């Protein structure tokens, strides 16, 4: 603390000075989650990307790819685990419109296949 009060030859810090210092944003992020909890901290300090729901069907589609934790056997009987899934979802109804599976990772061919299914 830069400005200490001197009393009887000793440096002294006031309670209001400590409170003021702790309520500075650069220090508040360290003690706030401990005192108020993680969710309160995230609500106060974390950025939230909010979006209104699509107003009608087919106004907005979302696409996402993910790994599937599913084991399968190939034509030779070898066990494989690198299955990927890509899906197209209608943002208004939250229904699956198209999907595609692959063993070669997410690529343009997989996305095109899922989009083709969604359009059809």
PDB file of C-alpha atoms in Angstrom:
ATOM      1  CA  UNK A   1       0.000   0.000   0.000  1.00  0.00           C
ATOM      2  CA  UNK A   2       1.464   3.301  -1.042  1.00  0.00           C
ATOM      3  CA  UNK A   3      -0.061   5.639   1.536  1.00  0.00           C
ATOM      4  CA  UNK A   4       0.396   4.324   5.048  1.00  0.00           C
ATOM      5  CA  UNK A   5      -0.658   6.293   8.042  1.00  0.00           C
ATOM      6  CA  UNK A   6       2.099   6.669  10.587  1.00  0.00           C
ATOM      7  CA  UNK A   7       0.995   6.341  14.209  1.00  0.00           C
ATOM      8  CA  UNK A   8       3.479   6.163  17.080  1.00  0.00           C
ATOM      9  CA  UNK A   9       6.308   5.675  14.604  1.00  0.00           C
ATOM     10  CA  UNK A  10       4.702   2.618  12.981  1.00  0.00           C
ATOM     11  CA  UNK A  11       3.025   2.292   9.617  1.00  0.00           C
ATOM     12  CA  UNK A  12      -0.675   1.599   9.872  1.00  0.00           C
ATOM     13  CA  UNK A  13      -3.274   0.644   7.270  1.00  0.00           C
ATOM     14  CA  UNK A  14      -6.910   1.582   7.736  1.00  0.00           C
ATOM     15  CA  UNK A  15      -9.737  -0.893   7.310  1.00  0.00           C
ATOM     16  CA  UNK A  16     -11.381   1.326   4.692  1.00  0.00           C
ATOM     17  CA  UNK A  17      -8.075   1.389   2.766  1.00  0.00           C
ATOM     18  CA  UNK A  18      -7.896  -2.416   2.732  1.00  0.00           C
ATOM     19  CA  UNK A  19     -11.539  -2.674   1.588  1.00  0.00           C
ATOM     20  CA  UNK A  20     -10.976  -0.108  -1.134  1.00  0.00           C
ATOM     21  CA  UNK A  21      -7.872  -1.947  -2.321  1.00  0.00           C
ATOM     22  CA  UNK A  22      -9.551  -5.391  -2.310  1.00  0.00           C
ATOM     23  CA  UNK A  23     -12.526  -4.068  -4.302  1.00  0.00           C
ATOM     24  CA  UNK A  24     -10.296  -3.032  -7.188  1.00  0.00           C
ATOM     25  CA  UNK A  25     -11.145  -5.224 -10.215  1.00  0.00           C
ATOM     26  CA  UNK A  26      -7.600  -6.495 -10.677  1.00  0.00           C
ATOM     27  CA  UNK A  27      -7.614  -7.911  -7.092  1.00  0.00           C
ATOM     28  CA  UNK A  28     -11.308  -8.787  -6.845  1.00  0.00           C
ATOM     29  CA  UNK A  29     -10.994 -11.647  -9.341  1.00  0.00           C
ATOM     30  CA  UNK A  30      -8.738 -13.530  -6.884  1.00  0.00           C
ATOM     31  CA  UNK A  31     -10.971 -13.504  -3.807  1.00  0.00           C
ATOM     32  CA  UNK A  32     -14.471 -13.219  -5.356  1.00  0.00           C
ATOM     33  CA  UNK A  33     -14.866 -16.918  -6.368  1.00  0.00           C
ATOM     34  CA  UNK A  34     -13.703 -18.094  -2.923  1.00  0.00           C
ATOM     35  CA  UNK A  35     -16.218 -15.923  -1.082  1.00  0.00           C
ATOM     36  CA  UNK A  36     -19.203 -15.981  -3.499  1.00  0.00           C
ATOM     37  CA  UNK A  37     -18.680 -19.252  -5.421  1.00  0.00           C
ATOM     38  CA  UNK A  38     -17.616 -20.212  -8.919  1.00  0.00           C
ATOM     39  CA  UNK A  39     -20.951 -19.584 -10.649  1.00  0.00           C
ATOM     40  CA  UNK A  40     -21.304 -16.093  -9.130  1.00  0.00           C
ATOM     41  CA  UNK A  41     -17.736 -15.323 -10.265  1.00  0.00           C
ATOM     42  CA  UNK A  42     -18.477 -16.526 -13.808  1.00  0.00           C
ATOM     43  CA  UNK A  43     -21.689 -14.472 -13.948  1.00  0.00           C
ATOM     44  CA  UNK A  44     -19.851 -11.333 -12.859  1.00  0.00           C
ATOM     45  CA  UNK A  45     -16.495 -11.590 -14.641  1.00  0.00           C
ATOM     46  CA  UNK A  46     -16.836 -13.995 -17.585  1.00  0.00           C
ATOM     47  CA  UNK A  47     -18.001 -12.933 -21.030  1.00  0.00           C
ATOM     48  CA  UNK A  48     -21.211 -14.574 -22.214  1.00  0.00           C
ATOM     49  CA  UNK A  49     -22.045 -14.914 -25.876  1.00  0.00           C
ATOM     50  CA  UNK A  50     -25.822 -14.731 -25.995  1.00  0.00           C
ATOM     51  CA  UNK A  51     -27.961 -15.180 -29.050  1.00  0.00           C
ATOM     52  CA  UNK A  52     -31.694 -15.032 -29.544  1.00  0.00           C
ATOM     53  CA  UNK A  53     -33.384 -18.173 -30.734  1.00  0.00           C
ATOM     54  CA  UNK A  54     -34.076 -18.301 -34.459  1.00  0.00           C
ATOM     55  CA  UNK A  55     -37.522 -16.845 -35.203  1.00  0.00           C
ATOM     56  CA  UNK A  56     -38.677 -19.593 -37.579  1.00  0.00           C
ATOM     57  CA  UNK A  57     -37.750 -22.987 -38.917  1.00  0.00           C
ATOM     58  CA  UNK A  58     -34.755 -23.089 -41.305  1.00  0.00           C
ATOM     59  CA  UNK A  59     -33.734 -19.512 -40.465  1.00  0.00           C
ATOM     60  CA  UNK A  60     -30.446 -20.713 -38.950  1.00  0.00           C
ATOM     61  CA  UNK A  61     -28.624 -24.020 -39.051  1.00  0.00           C
ATOM     62  CA  UNK A  62     -25.765 -25.034 -36.757  1.00  0.00           C
ATOM     63  CA  UNK A  63     -23.085 -27.542 -37.646  1.00  0.00           C
ATOM     64  CA  UNK A  64     -20.792 -29.366 -35.261  1.00  0.00           C
ATOM     65  CA  UNK A  65     -18.412 -32.284 -35.382  1.00  0.00           C
ATOM     66  CA  UNK A  66     -17.286 -34.476 -32.521  1.00  0.00           C
ATOM     67  CA  UNK A  67     -15.467 -37.719 -31.769  1.00  0.00           C
ATOM     68  CA  UNK A  68     -17.609 -40.716 -30.904  1.00  0.00           C
ATOM     69  CA  UNK A  69     -16.294 -42.923 -28.117  1.00  0.00           C
ATOM     70  CA  UNK A  70     -17.474 -46.063 -29.822  1.00  0.00           C
ATOM     71  CA  UNK A  71     -15.354 -49.044 -30.831  1.00  0.00           C
ATOM     72  CA  UNK A  72     -16.052 -50.960 -34.038  1.00  0.00           C
ATOM     73  CA  UNK A  73     -14.394 -53.585 -36.215  1.00  0.00           C
ATOM     74  CA  UNK A  74     -13.235 -52.870 -39.744  1.00  0.00           C
ATOM     75  CA  UNK A  75     -13.507 -55.339 -42.655  1.00  0.00           C
ATOM     76  CA  UNK A  76     -10.399 -57.215 -41.477  1.00  0.00           C
ATOM     77  CA  UNK A  77     -11.714 -57.588 -37.913  1.00  0.00           C
ATOM     78  CA  UNK A  78      -9.362 -55.009 -36.370  1.00  0.00           C
ATOM     79  CA  UNK A  79     -10.820 -52.929 -33.550  1.00  0.00           C
ATOM     80  CA  UNK A  80     -10.978 -49.208 -34.397  1.00  0.00           C
ATOM     81  CA  UNK A  81     -11.906 -46.201 -32.271  1.00  0.00           C
ATOM     82  CA  UNK A  82     -11.423 -43.149 -34.486  1.00  0.00           C
ATOM     83  CA  UNK A  83     -15.044 -42.592 -35.468  1.00  0.00           C
ATOM     84  CA  UNK A  84     -16.135 -38.963 -35.983  1.00  0.00           C
ATOM     85  CA  UNK A  85     -19.672 -37.615 -36.273  1.00  0.00           C
ATOM     86  CA  UNK A  86     -20.783 -34.380 -37.951  1.00  0.00           C
ATOM     87  CA  UNK A  87     -24.311 -33.049 -37.530  1.00  0.00           C
ATOM     88  CA  UNK A  88     -26.432 -30.175 -38.916  1.00  0.00           C
ATOM     89  CA  UNK A  89     -29.131 -28.921 -36.509  1.00  0.00           C
ATOM     90  CA  UNK A  90     -31.999 -26.476 -37.076  1.00  0.00           C
ATOM     91  CA  UNK A  91     -31.541 -23.715 -34.471  1.00  0.00           C
ATOM     92  CA  UNK A  92     -35.285 -23.038 -34.094  1.00  0.00           C
ATOM     93  CA  UNK A  93     -36.627 -26.559 -33.614  1.00  0.00           C
ATOM     94  CA  UNK A  94     -33.316 -28.084 -32.409  1.00  0.00           C
ATOM     95  CA  UNK A  95     -33.882 -31.076 -34.698  1.00  0.00           C
ATOM     96  CA  UNK A  96     -31.175 -32.969 -36.538  1.00  0.00           C
ATOM     97  CA  UNK A  97     -31.443 -32.239 -40.262  1.00  0.00           C
ATOM     98  CA  UNK A  98     -28.396 -34.090 -41.531  1.00  0.00           C
ATOM     99  CA  UNK A  99     -25.454 -36.106 -40.255  1.00  0.00           C
ATOM    100  CA  UNK A 100     -22.374 -37.922 -41.460  1.00  0.00           C
ATOM    101  CA  UNK A 101     -19.888 -40.405 -39.992  1.00  0.00           C
ATOM    102  CA  UNK A 102     -16.219 -40.724 -40.889  1.00  0.00           C
ATOM    103  CA  UNK A 103     -13.065 -42.502 -39.804  1.00  0.00           C
ATOM    104  CA  UNK A 104     -10.690 -39.966 -41.406  1.00  0.00           C
ATOM    105  CA  UNK A 105     -11.406 -36.949 -39.196  1.00  0.00           C
ATOM    106  CA  UNK A 106     -13.580 -33.946 -39.877  1.00  0.00           C
ATOM    107  CA  UNK A 107     -13.080 -32.656 -43.426  1.00  0.00           C
ATOM    108  CA  UNK A 108     -14.963 -30.900 -46.242  1.00  0.00           C
ATOM    109  CA  UNK A 109     -16.329 -34.165 -47.653  1.00  0.00           C
ATOM    110  CA  UNK A 110     -17.986 -35.071 -44.332  1.00  0.00           C
ATOM    111  CA  UNK A 111     -19.481 -31.595 -43.921  1.00  0.00           C
ATOM    112  CA  UNK A 112     -20.753 -31.612 -47.521  1.00  0.00           C
ATOM    113  CA  UNK A 113     -22.381 -35.005 -46.959  1.00  0.00           C
ATOM    114  CA  UNK A 114     -24.176 -33.781 -43.806  1.00  0.00           C
ATOM    115  CA  UNK A 115     -25.290 -30.578 -45.572  1.00  0.00           C
ATOM    116  CA  UNK A 116     -26.564 -32.568 -48.560  1.00  0.00           C
ATOM    117  CA  UNK A 117     -28.671 -34.718 -46.237  1.00  0.00           C
ATOM    118  CA  UNK A 118     -30.023 -31.595 -44.509  1.00  0.00           C
ATOM    119  CA  UNK A 119     -30.969 -29.932 -47.798  1.00  0.00           C
ATOM    120  CA  UNK A 120     -32.565 -33.094 -49.200  1.00  0.00           C
TER     121      UNK A 120
END
